[in-house]
Coordinates of C-alpha atoms in Angstrom, one line a residue:
M1 CA 105.1 91.5 88.5
E2 CA 104.1 93.4 85.1
Q3 CA 100.3 93.5 86.4
T4 CA 102.2 94.5 89.7
L5 CA 103.8 97.5 88.8
K6 CA 100.6 98.8 86.8
I7 CA 98.2 98.4 89.5
T8 CA 100.6 100.6 91.9
N9 CA 101.5 103.4 89.2
V10 CA 98.4 103.5 89.1
L11 CA 97.7 103.7 92.9
S12 CA 100.0 106.3 92.9
D13 CA 97.9 109.2 92.2
P14 CA 96.5 110.1 95.5
T15 CA 93.2 111.0 93.9
R16 CA 93.0 107.8 92.5
Y17 CA 93.1 105.4 95.4
Y18 CA 90.6 108.4 97.6
I19 CA 88.4 107.6 94.2
Y20 CA 88.5 103.8 94.7
Q21 CA 88.3 103.2 98.3
Y22 CA 85.1 105.6 97.8
I23 CA 83.7 102.9 95.7
T24 CA 84.4 100.0 97.5
K25 CA 82.7 101.9 100.7
R26 CA 79.4 102.5 98.3
H27 CA 78.8 99.0 98.0
Q28 CA 77.3 99.9 94.7
E29 CA 77.7 101.4 91.0
V30 CA 78.8 104.8 90.9
T31 CA 78.6 107.2 87.9
V32 CA 81.3 110.0 86.4
Q33 CA 79.0 112.5 87.7
E34 CA 78.6 111.4 91.2
V35 CA 82.5 110.8 91.7
A36 CA 82.9 114.5 90.2
E37 CA 80.9 116.3 92.3
N38 CA 81.9 114.0 95.6
F39 CA 86.1 115.0 94.7
N40 CA 85.3 118.8 93.2
I41 CA 87.0 117.7 89.7
H42 CA 85.4 117.8 86.4
P43 CA 83.8 115.0 85.1
N44 CA 86.6 114.3 82.4
V45 CA 88.7 114.1 85.1
A46 CA 86.5 112.1 86.7
R47 CA 86.2 109.1 83.9
L48 CA 90.2 109.4 83.2
H49 CA 90.8 107.8 86.8
L50 CA 88.0 105.9 86.1
S51 CA 89.1 104.5 83.0
K52 CA 92.7 103.9 84.8
L53 CA 91.4 102.1 87.6
E54 CA 89.2 99.8 85.0
D55 CA 92.6 99.2 83.1
V56 CA 94.1 97.4 85.6
N57 CA 91.4 95.4 86.7
M58 CA 90.5 97.0 89.6
L59 CA 87.2 98.6 88.3
V60 CA 85.1 97.3 85.9
S61 CA 82.0 99.3 84.4
E62 CA 79.1 98.8 82.1
T63 CA 76.6 101.1 80.1
K64 CA 72.5 101.0 81.7
K65 CA 70.0 103.3 81.1
T66 CA 69.1 105.1 84.5
G67 CA 65.2 105.0 84.1
K68 CA 65.7 108.6 84.3
G69 CA 65.6 109.5 80.5
G70 CA 68.7 110.8 77.9
R71 CA 71.4 108.5 77.4
P72 CA 72.4 105.6 78.8
S73 CA 75.4 105.9 82.3
R74 CA 78.4 103.7 82.4
L75 CA 78.1 102.4 85.5
Y76 CA 81.0 101.5 87.7
R77 CA 81.7 99.0 90.3
L78 CA 84.6 96.9 92.0
S79 CA 86.2 94.4 89.4
D80 CA 85.8 90.5 91.1
D81 CA 89.5 90.2 90.4
V82 CA 91.7 90.1 93.6
I83 CA 93.9 92.5 94.0
Q84 CA 97.1 91.3 95.3
L85 CA 100.7 93.1 95.8
H86 CA 103.4 91.1 97.8
F87 CA 107.3 92.3 97.2
P88 CA 108.6 89.5 96.5
F89 CA 105.5 86.8 95.6
R90 CA 103.6 85.2 98.2
D91 CA 100.7 82.8 97.0
Y92 CA 99.4 82.8 100.2
M93 CA 96.0 81.5 98.2
L94 CA 97.5 77.9 97.6
L95 CA 98.5 78.2 101.3
S96 CA 95.1 79.0 102.3
K97 CA 94.2 75.5 100.3
V98 CA 96.4 73.3 101.4
A99 CA 95.7 74.3 104.7
I100 CA 91.7 74.1 104.2
Q101 CA 92.2 70.4 101.7
T102 CA 94.4 69.3 105.1
M103 CA 92.0 70.4 107.5
I104 CA 89.0 68.3 105.6
S105 CA 91.0 64.8 105.3
L106 CA 91.4 64.5 108.7
G107 CA 87.4 63.6 108.5
E108 CA 85.1 65.3 111.7
A109 CA 88.2 65.7 113.6
G110 CA 90.0 68.5 111.4
R111 CA 86.5 70.3 110.8
K112 CA 85.9 70.7 114.4
A113 CA 89.5 71.9 114.7
L114 CA 88.9 74.5 111.9
F115 CA 85.8 75.9 113.2
L116 CA 87.3 76.0 117.0
T117 CA 90.7 77.9 115.1
G118 CA 88.2 80.2 113.3
K119 CA 86.1 80.7 116.2
R120 CA 89.7 81.9 118.2
F121 CA 90.7 84.0 116.0
G122 CA 87.5 85.8 115.8
A123 CA 87.9 86.4 119.4
E124 CA 91.3 87.4 118.7
L125 CA 90.4 89.9 116.0
I126 CA 88.1 91.9 118.6
E127 CA 90.2 91.4 121.7
Q128 CA 93.3 93.3 119.7
E129 CA 90.6 96.2 118.8
K130 CA 89.5 96.8 122.5
A131 CA 93.0 97.1 123.8
K132 CA 93.4 100.1 120.6
R133 CA 90.8 101.5 122.8
A134 CA 90.4 103.7 126.1
F135 CA 86.6 102.7 127.0
G136 CA 87.4 100.7 130.2
E137 CA 86.3 97.5 131.4
E138 CA 82.5 97.8 131.2
L139 CA 81.8 98.4 127.6
E140 CA 78.4 100.1 126.7
F141 CA 76.1 98.6 123.7
D142 CA 77.6 101.5 121.6
Q143 CA 81.0 101.0 122.2
K144 CA 80.8 97.3 121.4
L145 CA 79.4 98.4 117.9
I146 CA 81.7 100.5 117.0
I147 CA 84.7 98.3 117.9
L148 CA 83.3 95.4 115.7
K149 CA 82.5 97.5 113.1
S150 CA 86.8 98.3 113.0
A151 CA 87.3 94.9 113.6
A152 CA 85.1 93.7 110.5
T153 CA 86.7 96.6 108.2
L154 CA 89.8 95.4 108.9
A155 CA 89.3 91.8 108.0
G156 CA 88.6 93.1 105.1
F157 CA 84.3 92.4 104.6
Y158 CA 83.5 95.9 103.6
P159 CA 80.4 96.0 106.5
E160 CA 77.4 97.8 107.1
F161 CA 75.9 97.4 110.6
E162 CA 72.6 98.8 112.3
A163 CA 70.6 97.7 115.7
N164 CA 66.7 97.6 116.7
G165 CA 66.0 100.1 119.1
D166 CA 66.2 98.0 122.4
K167 CA 69.6 96.9 121.3
T168 CA 69.0 93.1 121.3
K169 CA 69.5 92.5 117.8
I170 CA 71.7 94.0 115.1
Y171 CA 71.4 93.1 111.2
F172 CA 74.4 93.3 109.7
Q173 CA 75.9 92.6 106.0
I174 CA 79.4 92.1 104.6
F175 CA 80.0 93.2 101.1
N176 CA 82.8 91.1 100.7
C177 CA 83.8 87.5 101.4
P178 CA 88.0 87.4 101.9
F179 CA 87.3 83.6 101.6
K180 CA 85.3 83.3 98.5
E181 CA 88.2 82.3 96.7
V182 CA 88.7 79.3 99.1
A183 CA 85.4 79.2 99.4
E184 CA 83.9 78.5 96.0
D185 CA 85.9 75.0 95.9
H186 CA 85.0 74.0 99.9
S187 CA 81.5 76.2 100.0
E188 CA 80.4 74.0 103.3
T189 CA 83.4 74.1 105.0
V190 CA 84.9 77.5 104.6
C191 CA 81.5 79.2 105.1
S192 CA 80.9 77.5 108.2
M193 CA 84.2 78.7 109.6
H194 CA 83.4 82.2 108.7
H195 CA 80.4 81.8 110.8
E196 CA 82.3 80.7 114.2
F197 CA 85.1 82.9 113.0
L198 CA 82.1 85.8 113.6
K199 CA 80.8 83.9 116.5
G200 CA 84.1 84.5 118.3
M201 CA 84.2 88.5 117.2
F202 CA 80.8 88.6 119.0
G203 CA 81.4 86.3 121.8
A204 CA 84.0 88.6 123.2
L205 CA 82.0 91.4 123.3
F206 CA 78.4 90.2 124.5
E207 CA 77.3 87.4 127.3
S208 CA 75.3 85.1 124.5
V209 CA 74.7 85.4 121.0
E210 CA 72.8 83.7 118.3
L211 CA 74.2 84.3 115.1
I212 CA 71.2 83.6 112.1
E213 CA 72.8 83.5 108.5
K214 CA 69.7 85.3 106.1
D215 CA 72.2 85.8 102.1
N216 CA 75.3 84.2 101.7
I217 CA 77.4 85.6 98.3
I218 CA 78.8 82.4 97.6
S219 CA 75.0 81.2 97.2
G220 CA 74.7 83.9 94.5
C221 CA 73.2 86.8 96.6
E222 CA 75.2 90.3 97.1
T223 CA 75.9 90.3 100.3
C224 CA 76.7 87.7 103.3
S225 CA 74.0 88.9 106.1
Y226 CA 73.1 88.1 109.1
Q227 CA 71.0 88.9 112.3
A228 CA 72.6 88.5 115.8
L229 CA 70.2 87.7 119.0
V230 CA 72.2 89.1 122.2
T231 CA 72.6 89.6 125.4
N232 CA 74.8 93.1 126.7

């Protein structure tokens, strides 16, 4: 509870909250000067905000040489700590571990059920996003990409999407895995479920999809990256 109060106090400052949001979307380390310039504040004020976020383990920092000469710069990035605020306390992480271990204990039937459920939830997430927009029944490729980005952001993936010229391939990266803590103990099962979750998202928008994984956070990569071959 004490840590929860510290976090809520730190995020109660609007500028500090928006700085944290900015860093989550940058997908890379930031300097005090960069934050100061983007928020039109003095570097000393930017440093104070960053230090406050670091004090509650929402950010971590280290001093690195930038390769431009001069003194090394202090670089800030998101902490790997999970930040969750619940009033009263809820342990959804424990629930997820119980659910995963239960499905695994059921053998192949449990794994299949887990993957089918993941795919269904991915499709439902897209349907929810489609319902929010007045795009009409026939969606253009660009409209589908907008829905994908919105749904993936809502799911906490911190995604980036890019399509090729003829709109048959979508390259996308996930900078945050919402299932990371559970996947560390059950990587094959959870990553396979996540793969089906993504297929469910794409399948709700495109006539056909082939999803190819390129990189995986659990394997030590900076992101989970994929190439999706789609038919509009």
